[in-house]
Amino acid sequence: DGGITQSPKYLFRKEGQNVTLSCEQNLNHDAMYWYRQDPGQGLRLIYYSQIVNDFQKGDIAEGYSVSREKKESFPLTVTSAQKNPTAFYLCASSIFGTGDTEAFFGQGTRLTVV
Amino acid sequence: QQPVQSPQAVILREGEDAVINCSSSKALYSVHWYRQKHGEAPVFLMILLKGGEQKGHEKISASFNEKKQQSSLYLTASQLSYSGTYFCGTERRIQGAQKLVFGQGTRLTINP
């Protein structure tokens, strides 16, 4: 079945560590996105990408980095520069360019700093 | 840049109607609507494109006024399963890139 997979589901990080969240899709989508969700809050855009080897900063990119070496993969690294990384992270993908482009979400990764 | 949703929260009895509004200060290419249950991924409801066409699915419908840069989601005769947080997403094209940003959400609670 086609879909978008995030791993791990839960992640614990010690202060000062970098951690990488995985996002893989087999929908053949060009566009991929990373969002951060804090309790009771909306979805804030971290990074987005339209094509391989190209990505743009979203509204809250500081302390995060991404790569897009393959069409199906868009990993997010939460660096030690992110001062408050505890949150629920959602990855999404969509077809690019048609206009009628529903976004499909992964099940999310809940990151906790310990 | 994020769209603004109102109200922030709604509590209804089963069978009542609700309207959730979404507005943007920027010109919009399209508006998306999603529903998220607690701890789960958002689920797509519908997308509206430029042209003001109203879309619907069963008892949930939406409109898009591109001139006013606003969209509204209408839930008619609400069911218990409609409970959740509703997000509008607005899509803009910036230098060829497709940027999808979401509002802060509207929490809908349906009581029996």
PDB file of C-alpha atoms in Angstrom:
ATOM      1  CA  ASP A   1       0.000   0.000   0.000  1.00  0.00           C
ATOM      2  CA  GLY A   2       1.188   3.526  -0.768  1.00  0.00           C
ATOM      3  CA  GLY A   3       1.784   5.860   2.099  1.00  0.00           C
ATOM      4  CA  ILE A   4       4.127   7.986   4.124  1.00  0.00           C
ATOM      5  CA  THR A   5       6.070   6.502   7.039  1.00  0.00           C
ATOM      6  CA  GLN A   6       7.727   8.282   9.902  1.00  0.00           C
ATOM      7  CA  SER A   7      10.080   6.690  12.379  1.00  0.00           C
ATOM      8  CA  PRO A   8      10.531   6.352  15.217  1.00  0.00           C
ATOM      9  CA  LYS A   9       7.142   6.979  16.772  1.00  0.00           C
ATOM     10  CA  TYR A  10       8.705   8.129  20.053  1.00  0.00           C
ATOM     11  CA  LEU A  11      12.171   9.605  20.481  1.00  0.00           C
ATOM     12  CA  PHE A  12      14.021  10.774  23.544  1.00  0.00           C
ATOM     13  CA  ARG A  13      16.943  13.129  23.284  1.00  0.00           C
ATOM     14  CA  LYS A  14      19.440  14.311  25.815  1.00  0.00           C
ATOM     15  CA  GLU A  15      20.214  17.993  25.871  1.00  0.00           C
ATOM     16  CA  GLY A  16      23.024  18.873  23.491  1.00  0.00           C
ATOM     17  CA  GLN A  17      22.437  15.921  21.161  1.00  0.00           C
ATOM     18  CA  ASN A  18      21.439  15.973  17.520  1.00  0.00           C
ATOM     19  CA  VAL A  19      18.699  13.555  16.473  1.00  0.00           C
ATOM     20  CA  THR A  20      17.359  12.638  13.062  1.00  0.00           C
ATOM     21  CA  LEU A  21      13.706  11.893  12.297  1.00  0.00           C
ATOM     22  CA  SER A  22      12.983   9.710   9.306  1.00  0.00           C
ATOM     23  CA  CYS A  23      10.290  10.332   6.686  1.00  0.00           C
ATOM     24  CA  GLU A  24       9.796   8.002   3.704  1.00  0.00           C
ATOM     25  CA  GLN A  25       7.019   8.008   1.099  1.00  0.00           C
ATOM     26  CA  ASN A  26       6.219   5.607  -1.727  1.00  0.00           C
ATOM     27  CA  LEU A  27       3.538   7.775  -3.332  1.00  0.00           C
ATOM     28  CA  ASN A  28       5.900   9.182  -5.973  1.00  0.00           C
ATOM     29  CA  HIS A  29       5.209  12.669  -4.650  1.00  0.00           C
ATOM     30  CA  ASP A  30       7.537  15.528  -5.493  1.00  0.00           C
ATOM     31  CA  ALA A  31       6.669  17.865  -2.631  1.00  0.00           C
ATOM     32  CA  MET A  32       7.520  17.026   0.982  1.00  0.00           C
ATOM     33  CA  TYR A  33       7.067  19.030   4.186  1.00  0.00           C
ATOM     34  CA  TRP A  34       8.028  18.999   7.866  1.00  0.00           C
ATOM     35  CA  TYR A  35       5.766  20.513  10.520  1.00  0.00           C
ATOM     36  CA  ARG A  36       6.094  20.985  14.239  1.00  0.00           C
ATOM     37  CA  GLN A  37       3.059  20.779  16.521  1.00  0.00           C
ATOM     38  CA  ASP A  38       3.100  21.878  20.164  1.00  0.00           C
ATOM     39  CA  PRO A  39       0.301  20.845  22.562  1.00  0.00           C
ATOM     40  CA  GLY A  40      -2.942  22.551  21.636  1.00  0.00           C
ATOM     41  CA  GLN A  41      -1.237  24.429  18.829  1.00  0.00           C
ATOM     42  CA  GLY A  42      -1.366  24.455  15.064  1.00  0.00           C
ATOM     43  CA  LEU A  43       1.081  23.057  12.546  1.00  0.00           C
ATOM     44  CA  ARG A  44       4.108  25.236  11.966  1.00  0.00           C
ATOM     45  CA  LEU A  45       6.183  24.736   8.825  1.00  0.00           C
ATOM     46  CA  ILE A  46       9.855  23.905   9.379  1.00  0.00           C
ATOM     47  CA  TYR A  47      11.152  23.019   5.883  1.00  0.00           C
ATOM     48  CA  TYR A  48       9.697  22.088   2.524  1.00  0.00           C
ATOM     49  CA  SER A  49      11.047  20.605  -0.674  1.00  0.00           C
ATOM     50  CA  GLN A  50       9.760  20.371  -4.236  1.00  0.00           C
ATOM     51  CA  ILE A  51      12.495  18.359  -5.902  1.00  0.00           C
ATOM     52  CA  VAL A  52      15.554  16.306  -5.076  1.00  0.00           C
ATOM     53  CA  ASN A  53      18.535  18.309  -3.799  1.00  0.00           C
ATOM     54  CA  ASP A  54      16.444  21.425  -3.268  1.00  0.00           C
ATOM     55  CA  PHE A  55      14.590  22.629  -0.168  1.00  0.00           C
ATOM     56  CA  GLN A  56      13.402  25.870   1.394  1.00  0.00           C
ATOM     57  CA  LYS A  57      13.179  27.159   4.957  1.00  0.00           C
ATOM     58  CA  GLY A  58       9.733  27.407   6.416  1.00  0.00           C
ATOM     59  CA  ASP A  59       8.601  29.697   9.195  1.00  0.00           C
ATOM     60  CA  ILE A  60      10.578  28.095  12.053  1.00  0.00           C
ATOM     61  CA  ALA A  61      13.713  26.593  10.457  1.00  0.00           C
ATOM     62  CA  GLU A  62      16.220  27.718  13.089  1.00  0.00           C
ATOM     63  CA  GLY A  63      17.812  24.761  14.870  1.00  0.00           C
ATOM     64  CA  TYR A  64      16.720  22.266  12.212  1.00  0.00           C
ATOM     65  CA  SER A  65      18.296  20.890   9.054  1.00  0.00           C
ATOM     66  CA  VAL A  66      17.052  18.628   6.239  1.00  0.00           C
ATOM     67  CA  SER A  67      18.315  16.815   3.181  1.00  0.00           C
ATOM     68  CA  ARG A  68      16.588  15.564   0.024  1.00  0.00           C
ATOM     69  CA  GLU A  69      18.981  13.158  -1.640  1.00  0.00           C
ATOM     70  CA  LYS A  70      16.198  10.851  -2.862  1.00  0.00           C
ATOM     71  CA  LYS A  71      12.690  11.662  -3.997  1.00  0.00           C
ATOM     72  CA  GLU A  72      11.118   9.320  -1.451  1.00  0.00           C
ATOM     73  CA  SER A  73      13.108  10.460   1.590  1.00  0.00           C
ATOM     74  CA  PHE A  74      13.163  13.751   3.544  1.00  0.00           C
ATOM     75  CA  PRO A  75      14.896  13.315   6.933  1.00  0.00           C
ATOM     76  CA  LEU A  76      14.824  16.078   9.538  1.00  0.00           C
ATOM     77  CA  THR A  77      17.694  16.661  11.965  1.00  0.00           C
ATOM     78  CA  VAL A  78      16.939  18.459  15.199  1.00  0.00           C
ATOM     79  CA  THR A  79      20.216  20.022  16.227  1.00  0.00           C
ATOM     80  CA  SER A  80      21.465  21.093  19.633  1.00  0.00           C
ATOM     81  CA  ALA A  81      20.824  24.673  18.504  1.00  0.00           C
ATOM     82  CA  GLN A  82      17.075  24.065  18.802  1.00  0.00           C
ATOM     83  CA  LYS A  83      16.449  25.241  22.352  1.00  0.00           C
ATOM     84  CA  ASN A  84      13.002  23.785  22.857  1.00  0.00           C
ATOM     85  CA  PRO A  85      12.710  20.689  20.665  1.00  0.00           C
ATOM     86  CA  THR A  86      10.065  18.791  22.641  1.00  0.00           C
ATOM     87  CA  ALA A  87       7.099  18.548  20.258  1.00  0.00           C
ATOM     88  CA  PHE A  88       5.145  16.358  17.869  1.00  0.00           C
ATOM     89  CA  TYR A  89       6.712  16.340  14.390  1.00  0.00           C
ATOM     90  CA  LEU A  90       4.689  15.611  11.269  1.00  0.00           C
ATOM     91  CA  CYS A  91       5.951  14.915   7.777  1.00  0.00           C
ATOM     92  CA  ALA A  92       3.701  15.328   4.740  1.00  0.00           C
ATOM     93  CA  SER A  93       3.907  14.891   0.996  1.00  0.00           C
ATOM     94  CA  SER A  94       1.880  15.926  -2.031  1.00  0.00           C
ATOM     95  CA  ILE A  95       1.947  16.007  -5.817  1.00  0.00           C
ATOM     96  CA  PHE A  96       3.479  19.234  -7.024  1.00  0.00           C
ATOM     97  CA  GLY A  97       2.099  21.457  -9.700  1.00  0.00           C
ATOM     98  CA  THR A  98      -1.444  20.279 -10.372  1.00  0.00           C
ATOM     99  CA  GLY A  99      -3.200  22.668  -8.012  1.00  0.00           C
ATOM    100  CA  ASP A 100      -5.565  20.053  -6.641  1.00  0.00           C
ATOM    101  CA  THR A 101      -2.910  18.615  -4.341  1.00  0.00           C
ATOM    102  CA  GLU A 102      -4.054  16.939  -1.153  1.00  0.00           C
ATOM    103  CA  ALA A 103      -1.289  16.508   1.429  1.00  0.00           C
ATOM    104  CA  PHE A 104      -0.768  13.087   2.981  1.00  0.00           C
ATOM    105  CA  PHE A 105       0.620  12.979   6.520  1.00  0.00           C
ATOM    106  CA  GLY A 106       2.725  10.439   8.335  1.00  0.00           C
ATOM    107  CA  GLN A 107       1.742   9.272  11.819  1.00  0.00           C
ATOM    108  CA  GLY A 108       4.220  11.600  13.465  1.00  0.00           C
ATOM    109  CA  THR A 109       7.220  11.395  15.795  1.00  0.00           C
ATOM    110  CA  ARG A 110       6.904  12.565  19.354  1.00  0.00           C
ATOM    111  CA  LEU A 111      10.259  13.978  20.476  1.00  0.00           C
ATOM    112  CA  THR A 112      11.015  14.539  24.157  1.00  0.00           C
ATOM    113  CA  VAL A 113      14.123  16.097  25.621  1.00  0.00           C
ATOM    114  CA  VAL A 114      15.227  14.391  28.842  1.00  0.00           C
TER     115      VAL A 114
ATOM    116  CA  GLN B   1       2.004  34.270   7.240  1.00  0.00           C
ATOM    117  CA  GLN B   2      -0.122  31.611   8.865  1.00  0.00           C
ATOM    118  CA  PRO B   3      -3.858  31.851   8.208  1.00  0.00           C
ATOM    119  CA  VAL B   4      -6.053  32.825  11.131  1.00  0.00           C
ATOM    120  CA  GLN B   5      -8.889  30.560  12.198  1.00  0.00           C
ATOM    121  CA  SER B   6     -11.953  31.409  14.248  1.00  0.00           C
ATOM    122  CA  PRO B   7     -13.329  30.423  16.614  1.00  0.00           C
ATOM    123  CA  GLN B   8     -10.529  28.693  18.534  1.00  0.00           C
ATOM    124  CA  ALA B   9     -12.934  26.214  20.111  1.00  0.00           C
ATOM    125  CA  VAL B  10     -16.558  25.142  19.689  1.00  0.00           C
ATOM    126  CA  ILE B  11     -18.723  22.898  21.866  1.00  0.00           C
ATOM    127  CA  LEU B  12     -21.910  21.521  20.321  1.00  0.00           C
ATOM    128  CA  ARG B  13     -24.601  18.996  20.994  1.00  0.00           C
ATOM    129  CA  GLU B  14     -25.013  16.235  18.470  1.00  0.00           C
ATOM    130  CA  GLY B  15     -27.153  17.438  15.588  1.00  0.00           C
ATOM    131  CA  GLU B  16     -26.206  21.106  15.823  1.00  0.00           C
ATOM    132  CA  ASP B  17     -24.412  23.057  13.095  1.00  0.00           C
ATOM    133  CA  ALA B  18     -21.033  24.793  13.168  1.00  0.00           C
ATOM    134  CA  VAL B  19     -19.044  27.174  10.991  1.00  0.00           C
ATOM    135  CA  ILE B  20     -15.265  27.498  11.123  1.00  0.00           C
ATOM    136  CA  ASN B  21     -13.605  30.431   9.403  1.00  0.00           C
ATOM    137  CA  CYS B  22     -10.143  30.825   7.920  1.00  0.00           C
ATOM    138  CA  SER B  23      -8.627  34.065   6.660  1.00  0.00           C
ATOM    139  CA  SER B  24      -5.292  35.061   5.207  1.00  0.00           C
ATOM    140  CA  SER B  25      -3.491  38.351   4.684  1.00  0.00           C
ATOM    141  CA  LYS B  26      -1.832  36.949   1.542  1.00  0.00           C
ATOM    142  CA  ALA B  27      -3.251  36.063  -1.848  1.00  0.00           C
ATOM    143  CA  LEU B  28      -4.139  32.383  -1.944  1.00  0.00           C
ATOM    144  CA  TYR B  29      -3.740  29.679  -4.564  1.00  0.00           C
ATOM    145  CA  SER B  30      -5.927  27.185  -2.747  1.00  0.00           C
ATOM    146  CA  VAL B  31      -7.342  26.331   0.668  1.00  0.00           C
ATOM    147  CA  HIS B  32      -7.185  22.895   2.299  1.00  0.00           C
ATOM    148  CA  TRP B  33      -9.219  21.582   5.228  1.00  0.00           C
ATOM    149  CA  TYR B  34      -8.073  18.758   7.536  1.00  0.00           C
ATOM    150  CA  ARG B  35      -9.332  17.136  10.734  1.00  0.00           C
ATOM    151  CA  GLN B  36      -7.012  15.771  13.399  1.00  0.00           C
ATOM    152  CA  LYS B  37      -7.973  13.431  16.218  1.00  0.00           C
ATOM    153  CA  HIS B  38      -5.861  13.607  19.364  1.00  0.00           C
ATOM    154  CA  GLY B  39      -2.388  12.120  18.864  1.00  0.00           C
ATOM    155  CA  GLU B  40      -3.065  11.186  15.250  1.00  0.00           C
ATOM    156  CA  ALA B  41      -2.127  12.539  11.856  1.00  0.00           C
ATOM    157  CA  PRO B  42      -4.367  15.129  10.192  1.00  0.00           C
ATOM    158  CA  VAL B  43      -6.805  13.664   7.685  1.00  0.00           C
ATOM    159  CA  PHE B  44      -7.739  15.447   4.471  1.00  0.00           C
ATOM    160  CA  LEU B  45     -11.332  16.697   4.138  1.00  0.00           C
ATOM    161  CA  MET B  46     -11.350  18.831   1.013  1.00  0.00           C
ATOM    162  CA  ILE B  47      -9.461  21.346  -1.085  1.00  0.00           C
ATOM    163  CA  LEU B  48     -10.815  24.473  -2.715  1.00  0.00           C
ATOM    164  CA  LEU B  49      -9.207  26.180  -5.655  1.00  0.00           C
ATOM    165  CA  LYS B  50      -9.435  29.721  -6.975  1.00  0.00           C
ATOM    166  CA  GLY B  51     -12.828  30.385  -8.519  1.00  0.00           C
ATOM    167  CA  GLY B  52     -15.034  30.364  -5.414  1.00  0.00           C
ATOM    168  CA  GLU B  53     -16.419  26.884  -6.004  1.00  0.00           C
ATOM    169  CA  GLN B  54     -18.102  25.395  -2.985  1.00  0.00           C
ATOM    170  CA  LYS B  55     -17.308  21.783  -2.249  1.00  0.00           C
ATOM    171  CA  GLY B  56     -18.972  19.288   0.004  1.00  0.00           C
ATOM    172  CA  HIS B  57     -18.765  15.820   1.371  1.00  0.00           C
ATOM    173  CA  GLU B  58     -21.863  14.437   3.051  1.00  0.00           C
ATOM    174  CA  LYS B  59     -22.724  17.005   5.723  1.00  0.00           C
ATOM    175  CA  ILE B  60     -19.435  18.873   5.613  1.00  0.00           C
ATOM    176  CA  SER B  61     -18.997  21.600   3.013  1.00  0.00           C
ATOM    177  CA  ALA B  62     -16.749  24.593   2.448  1.00  0.00           C
ATOM    178  CA  SER B  63     -16.539  27.799   0.476  1.00  0.00           C
ATOM    179  CA  PHE B  64     -13.609  29.883  -0.723  1.00  0.00           C
ATOM    180  CA  ASN B  65     -13.815  33.603  -1.408  1.00  0.00           C
ATOM    181  CA  GLU B  66     -10.484  34.382  -3.039  1.00  0.00           C
ATOM    182  CA  LYS B  67     -11.227  38.100  -3.231  1.00  0.00           C
ATOM    183  CA  LYS B  68     -11.612  38.293   0.540  1.00  0.00           C
ATOM    184  CA  GLN B  69      -8.908  35.640   1.020  1.00  0.00           C
ATOM    185  CA  GLN B  70     -11.269  33.709   3.251  1.00  0.00           C
ATOM    186  CA  SER B  71     -12.667  30.210   3.510  1.00  0.00           C
ATOM    187  CA  SER B  72     -15.385  28.750   5.714  1.00  0.00           C
ATOM    188  CA  LEU B  73     -16.072  25.144   6.697  1.00  0.00           C
ATOM    189  CA  TYR B  74     -19.701  24.221   7.375  1.00  0.00           C
ATOM    190  CA  LEU B  75     -20.606  21.197   9.499  1.00  0.00           C
ATOM    191  CA  THR B  76     -24.303  20.389   9.334  1.00  0.00           C
ATOM    192  CA  ALA B  77     -26.174  18.174  11.788  1.00  0.00           C
ATOM    193  CA  SER B  78     -22.931  17.299  13.549  1.00  0.00           C
ATOM    194  CA  GLN B  79     -22.160  13.731  14.583  1.00  0.00           C
ATOM    195  CA  LEU B  80     -20.007  12.516  17.473  1.00  0.00           C
ATOM    196  CA  SER B  81     -17.372  11.432  14.945  1.00  0.00           C
ATOM    197  CA  TYR B  82     -16.885  15.064  13.884  1.00  0.00           C
ATOM    198  CA  SER B  83     -15.053  15.822  17.122  1.00  0.00           C
ATOM    199  CA  GLY B  84     -11.436  16.817  16.656  1.00  0.00           C
ATOM    200  CA  THR B  85      -9.299  19.773  15.708  1.00  0.00           C
ATOM    201  CA  TYR B  86      -9.889  21.323  12.298  1.00  0.00           C
ATOM    202  CA  PHE B  87      -7.098  23.005  10.401  1.00  0.00           C
ATOM    203  CA  CYS B  88      -7.199  25.122   7.317  1.00  0.00           C
ATOM    204  CA  GLY B  89      -4.125  25.109   5.118  1.00  0.00           C
ATOM    205  CA  THR B  90      -3.328  27.796   2.608  1.00  0.00           C
ATOM    206  CA  GLU B  91      -1.137  27.215  -0.368  1.00  0.00           C
ATOM    207  CA  ARG B  92       1.016  29.858  -1.949  1.00  0.00           C
ATOM    208  CA  ARG B  93       3.412  29.678  -4.846  1.00  0.00           C
ATOM    209  CA  ILE B  94       6.662  31.448  -4.020  1.00  0.00           C
ATOM    210  CA  GLN B  95       9.296  31.546  -6.774  1.00  0.00           C
ATOM    211  CA  GLY B  96       8.032  28.262  -8.127  1.00  0.00           C
ATOM    212  CA  ALA B  97       7.940  26.535  -4.749  1.00  0.00           C
ATOM    213  CA  GLN B  98       4.695  25.265  -3.234  1.00  0.00           C
ATOM    214  CA  LYS B  99       4.359  26.417   0.367  1.00  0.00           C
ATOM    215  CA  LEU B 100       1.567  24.932   2.479  1.00  0.00           C
ATOM    216  CA  VAL B 101       0.991  26.566   5.856  1.00  0.00           C
ATOM    217  CA  PHE B 102      -1.719  25.902   8.439  1.00  0.00           C
ATOM    218  CA  GLY B 103      -3.805  27.886  10.868  1.00  0.00           C
ATOM    219  CA  GLN B 104      -3.705  27.353  14.614  1.00  0.00           C
ATOM    220  CA  GLY B 105      -6.688  25.027  14.543  1.00  0.00           C
ATOM    221  CA  THR B 106     -10.264  25.005  15.834  1.00  0.00           C
ATOM    222  CA  ARG B 107     -11.092  22.398  18.468  1.00  0.00           C
ATOM    223  CA  LEU B 108     -14.581  20.991  17.953  1.00  0.00           C
ATOM    224  CA  THR B 109     -16.256  19.002  20.733  1.00  0.00           C
ATOM    225  CA  ILE B 110     -19.540  17.225  20.033  1.00  0.00           C
ATOM    226  CA  ASN B 111     -21.505  16.063  23.065  1.00  0.00           C
ATOM    227  CA  PRO B 112     -24.348  13.511  22.979  1.00  0.00           C
TER     228      PRO B 112
END
